[in-house]
Amino acid sequence: MKRSKLFALLLLAPLSLPLLGAAPADRDGEHGKMIGGQAAPKKEPELKTLDQLRQEIKALRGRVVVLEALKPMFTNFMPNYSERFHVMHRAGDAGDWAVVAHEIDEMQRLTRVSKYIDPKLGGLMQGFMDGNLRRLREAAEHGNPNSFKAALKDTVASCNGCHQASGSAIAVTLNVDENMSMRHPHAIKKSDIPKDHGH
């Protein structure tokens, strides 16, 4: 093999990794299995020739196009976030700290994901939400309803500040109609966070 071809192979070798087919991190792995019901992808074969690399690059580009087409917009991302916020709020009112912690963990994950949906809005969201979500999580871990209520009030103010900064007229409130369906399977009850909680 000529030096130039060998050099090209070495430079492009990282592309042989299953970039888009990689199994999710352990934190999201079980969650991914619950949603997709799919096993982790098989290890992809080692690429040894330039022709194999070209084919892999072409396949990866095709997968990127598909993923770009499936990428949500903020308008269909926020209802999921909002639903989790309201479940977290109602669970906190009931002292169901395990559900509170779960919903906050999911909101933290969604906050991290937001920058991939829209870098500008996602960055704004992280700036407004990170500290508030940490305070809510700490209140849940201590099972402290007063700290939780104070953090919740501050979080609502931050949500509305973020909405104003992004040009949205939608206001966040804690006074949601009791008849609103939140499409959530949890039976809200008093509980503590399990010691082996995986999040």
Short mmCIF file of C-alpha atoms in Angstrom, two decimals:
data_model
loop_
_atom_site.label_atom_id
_atom_site.label_comp_id
_atom_site.label_asym_id
_atom_site.label_seq_id
_atom_site.Cartn_x
_atom_site.Cartn_y
_atom_site.Cartn_z
CA MET A 1 0.00 0.00 0.00
CA LYS A 2 1.34 3.43 -0.95
CA ARG A 3 2.25 5.85 1.84
CA SER A 4 -0.38 8.38 0.72
CA LYS A 5 -3.16 5.76 0.93
CA LEU A 6 -1.95 4.51 4.29
CA PHE A 7 -1.85 8.12 5.56
CA ALA A 8 -5.40 8.71 4.32
CA LEU A 9 -6.59 5.55 6.07
CA LEU A 10 -5.00 6.66 9.34
CA LEU A 11 -6.58 10.11 9.07
CA LEU A 12 -10.02 8.72 8.29
CA ALA A 13 -9.91 5.78 10.71
CA PRO A 14 -12.07 7.54 13.32
CA LEU A 15 -14.89 7.58 10.77
CA SER A 16 -15.01 3.80 11.03
CA LEU A 17 -16.47 4.15 14.52
CA PRO A 18 -20.23 3.65 14.69
CA LEU A 19 -20.84 7.34 15.34
CA LEU A 20 -24.57 7.42 14.87
CA GLY A 21 -25.22 3.82 15.73
CA ALA A 22 -23.42 3.89 19.05
CA ALA A 23 -25.26 2.66 22.10
CA PRO A 24 -26.43 5.49 24.37
CA ALA A 25 -24.56 6.27 27.56
CA ASP A 26 -25.44 4.11 30.55
CA ARG A 27 -27.50 6.95 32.01
CA ASP A 28 -29.91 6.94 29.08
CA GLY A 29 -29.48 3.28 28.01
CA GLU A 30 -32.33 1.78 30.02
CA HIS A 31 -34.56 4.70 29.11
CA GLY A 32 -33.75 4.16 25.44
CA LYS A 33 -34.60 0.46 25.70
CA MET A 34 -37.94 1.27 27.32
CA ILE A 35 -38.85 3.65 24.51
CA GLY A 36 -37.41 1.92 21.47
CA GLY A 37 -37.32 -1.68 22.63
CA GLN A 38 -34.14 -2.12 20.61
CA ALA A 39 -31.00 -3.95 21.61
CA ALA A 40 -27.62 -2.23 21.36
CA PRO A 41 -26.27 -2.28 17.78
CA LYS A 42 -23.72 -4.91 16.81
CA LYS A 43 -20.09 -3.89 16.56
CA GLU A 44 -19.41 -2.61 13.08
CA PRO A 45 -16.69 -4.29 11.01
CA GLU A 46 -13.20 -2.83 10.83
CA LEU A 47 -12.63 -0.83 7.64
CA LYS A 48 -9.38 -1.65 5.86
CA THR A 49 -9.61 -0.19 2.36
CA LEU A 50 -10.34 3.22 0.89
CA ASP A 51 -13.37 1.77 -0.91
CA GLN A 52 -14.78 0.52 2.40
CA LEU A 53 -14.18 3.95 3.92
CA ARG A 54 -15.96 5.65 1.03
CA GLN A 55 -18.95 3.33 1.45
CA GLU A 56 -19.02 3.96 5.20
CA ILE A 57 -18.86 7.75 4.72
CA LYS A 58 -21.71 7.57 2.22
CA ALA A 59 -23.79 5.47 4.64
CA LEU A 60 -23.05 7.85 7.52
CA ARG A 61 -24.06 10.86 5.43
CA GLY A 62 -27.34 9.12 4.63
CA ARG A 63 -27.96 8.47 8.32
CA VAL A 64 -27.22 12.10 9.15
CA VAL A 65 -29.79 13.24 6.59
CA VAL A 66 -32.41 10.95 8.15
CA LEU A 67 -31.60 12.14 11.68
CA GLU A 68 -31.74 15.80 10.61
CA ALA A 69 -35.20 15.19 9.16
CA LEU A 70 -36.34 13.64 12.46
CA LYS A 71 -34.88 16.36 14.67
CA PRO A 72 -37.66 18.07 16.64
CA MET A 73 -38.20 21.82 16.80
CA PHE A 74 -38.55 23.75 20.04
CA THR A 75 -42.29 24.00 19.48
CA ASN A 76 -42.71 20.23 19.82
CA PHE A 77 -39.91 19.87 22.38
CA MET A 78 -41.36 22.22 24.99
CA PRO A 79 -44.70 20.43 25.61
CA ASN A 80 -42.77 17.37 26.85
CA TYR A 81 -40.71 19.62 29.12
CA SER A 82 -43.81 21.42 30.35
CA GLU A 83 -45.63 18.18 31.08
CA ARG A 84 -42.71 16.94 33.18
CA PHE A 85 -42.62 20.26 35.02
CA HIS A 86 -46.30 19.99 36.00
CA VAL A 87 -46.01 16.32 37.02
CA MET A 88 -43.00 17.29 39.15
CA HIS A 89 -45.02 20.12 40.72
CA ARG A 90 -48.03 17.94 41.57
CA ALA A 91 -45.81 15.13 42.87
CA GLY A 92 -44.04 17.63 45.12
CA ASP A 93 -47.38 18.81 46.49
CA ALA A 94 -48.14 15.17 47.39
CA GLY A 95 -44.68 14.55 48.88
CA ASP A 96 -43.91 11.95 46.19
CA TRP A 97 -40.19 12.78 46.09
CA ALA A 98 -39.25 9.78 43.95
CA VAL A 99 -41.48 11.04 41.13
CA VAL A 100 -40.23 14.60 41.68
CA ALA A 101 -36.62 13.43 41.36
CA HIS A 102 -37.39 11.38 38.24
CA GLU A 103 -39.08 14.29 36.48
CA ILE A 104 -36.28 16.71 37.42
CA ASP A 105 -33.70 14.24 36.09
CA GLU A 106 -35.60 14.08 32.81
CA MET A 107 -35.88 17.88 32.68
CA GLN A 108 -32.11 18.14 33.23
CA ARG A 109 -31.55 15.66 30.40
CA LEU A 110 -33.90 17.55 28.11
CA THR A 111 -32.18 20.83 29.01
CA ARG A 112 -28.85 19.32 27.90
CA VAL A 113 -30.44 18.03 24.68
CA SER A 114 -32.01 21.43 23.89
CA LYS A 115 -28.78 22.90 22.51
CA TYR A 116 -28.76 20.24 19.78
CA ILE A 117 -32.27 21.22 18.73
CA ASP A 118 -31.53 24.94 18.63
CA PRO A 119 -28.10 26.18 19.80
CA LYS A 120 -29.33 29.70 20.59
CA LEU A 121 -32.55 28.77 22.42
CA GLY A 122 -30.90 25.75 24.03
CA GLY A 123 -28.09 27.90 25.40
CA LEU A 124 -30.64 30.36 26.75
CA MET A 125 -32.61 27.53 28.33
CA GLN A 126 -29.53 26.10 30.03
CA GLY A 127 -28.59 29.50 31.42
CA PHE A 128 -32.02 30.01 32.94
CA MET A 129 -32.74 26.44 34.11
CA ASP A 130 -29.57 24.67 35.31
CA GLY A 131 -29.34 26.32 38.73
CA ASN A 132 -33.08 26.11 39.38
CA LEU A 133 -33.25 22.41 38.55
CA ARG A 134 -30.34 21.71 40.91
CA ARG A 135 -32.15 23.52 43.73
CA LEU A 136 -35.36 21.59 43.06
CA ARG A 137 -33.41 18.31 43.06
CA GLU A 138 -31.75 19.16 46.38
CA ALA A 139 -35.14 20.00 47.94
CA ALA A 140 -36.50 16.64 46.71
CA GLU A 141 -33.49 14.75 48.06
CA HIS A 142 -34.08 16.30 51.50
CA GLY A 143 -37.86 15.84 51.27
CA ASN A 144 -38.24 19.49 52.21
CA PRO A 145 -41.61 20.90 51.07
CA ASN A 146 -40.77 24.50 52.03
CA SER A 147 -37.49 24.50 50.09
CA PHE A 148 -39.27 22.80 47.21
CA LYS A 149 -42.01 25.45 47.07
CA ALA A 150 -39.45 28.27 47.19
CA ALA A 151 -37.36 26.66 44.42
CA LEU A 152 -40.50 26.01 42.39
CA LYS A 153 -41.51 29.68 42.61
CA ASP A 154 -38.02 30.78 41.51
CA THR A 155 -38.08 28.25 38.67
CA VAL A 156 -41.38 29.62 37.35
CA ALA A 157 -39.88 33.13 37.36
CA SER A 158 -36.86 31.80 35.43
CA CYS A 159 -39.09 29.98 32.94
CA ASN A 160 -40.98 33.20 32.27
CA GLY A 161 -37.74 35.18 32.05
CA CYS A 162 -36.45 32.71 29.47
CA HIS A 163 -39.70 32.92 27.50
CA GLN A 164 -39.52 36.72 27.45
CA ALA A 165 -35.85 36.64 26.41
CA SER A 166 -36.68 34.28 23.54
CA GLY A 167 -39.66 36.34 22.38
CA SER A 168 -42.34 33.87 23.51
CA ALA A 169 -45.63 35.22 24.88
CA ILE A 170 -46.44 31.96 26.68
CA ALA A 171 -46.49 32.33 30.47
CA VAL A 172 -45.71 29.52 32.89
CA THR A 173 -48.01 29.17 35.89
CA LEU A 174 -48.47 26.78 38.79
CA ASN A 175 -52.25 27.23 38.64
CA VAL A 176 -52.97 24.68 35.95
CA ASP A 177 -56.52 23.45 35.42
CA GLU A 178 -56.95 20.23 37.39
CA ASN A 179 -58.72 18.67 34.39
CA MET A 180 -55.64 18.99 32.19
CA SER A 181 -54.48 15.52 31.12
CA MET A 182 -50.74 15.17 31.65
CA ARG A 183 -50.61 11.71 30.00
CA HIS A 184 -48.50 10.40 32.85
CA PRO A 185 -48.76 6.84 34.22
CA HIS A 186 -47.64 7.49 37.81
CA ALA A 187 -50.14 7.22 40.62
CA ILE A 188 -49.12 10.20 42.76
CA LYS A 189 -48.55 9.12 46.35
CA LYS A 190 -46.21 9.85 49.24
CA SER A 191 -42.76 8.26 48.65
CA ASP A 192 -39.03 8.63 49.18
CA ILE A 193 -36.22 8.43 46.63
CA PRO A 194 -34.88 4.83 46.49
CA LYS A 195 -31.29 4.49 47.73
CA ASP A 196 -30.25 2.74 44.49
CA HIS A 197 -31.96 5.31 42.25
CA GLY A 198 -30.15 5.05 38.91
CA HIS A 199 -30.40 8.67 37.75
#
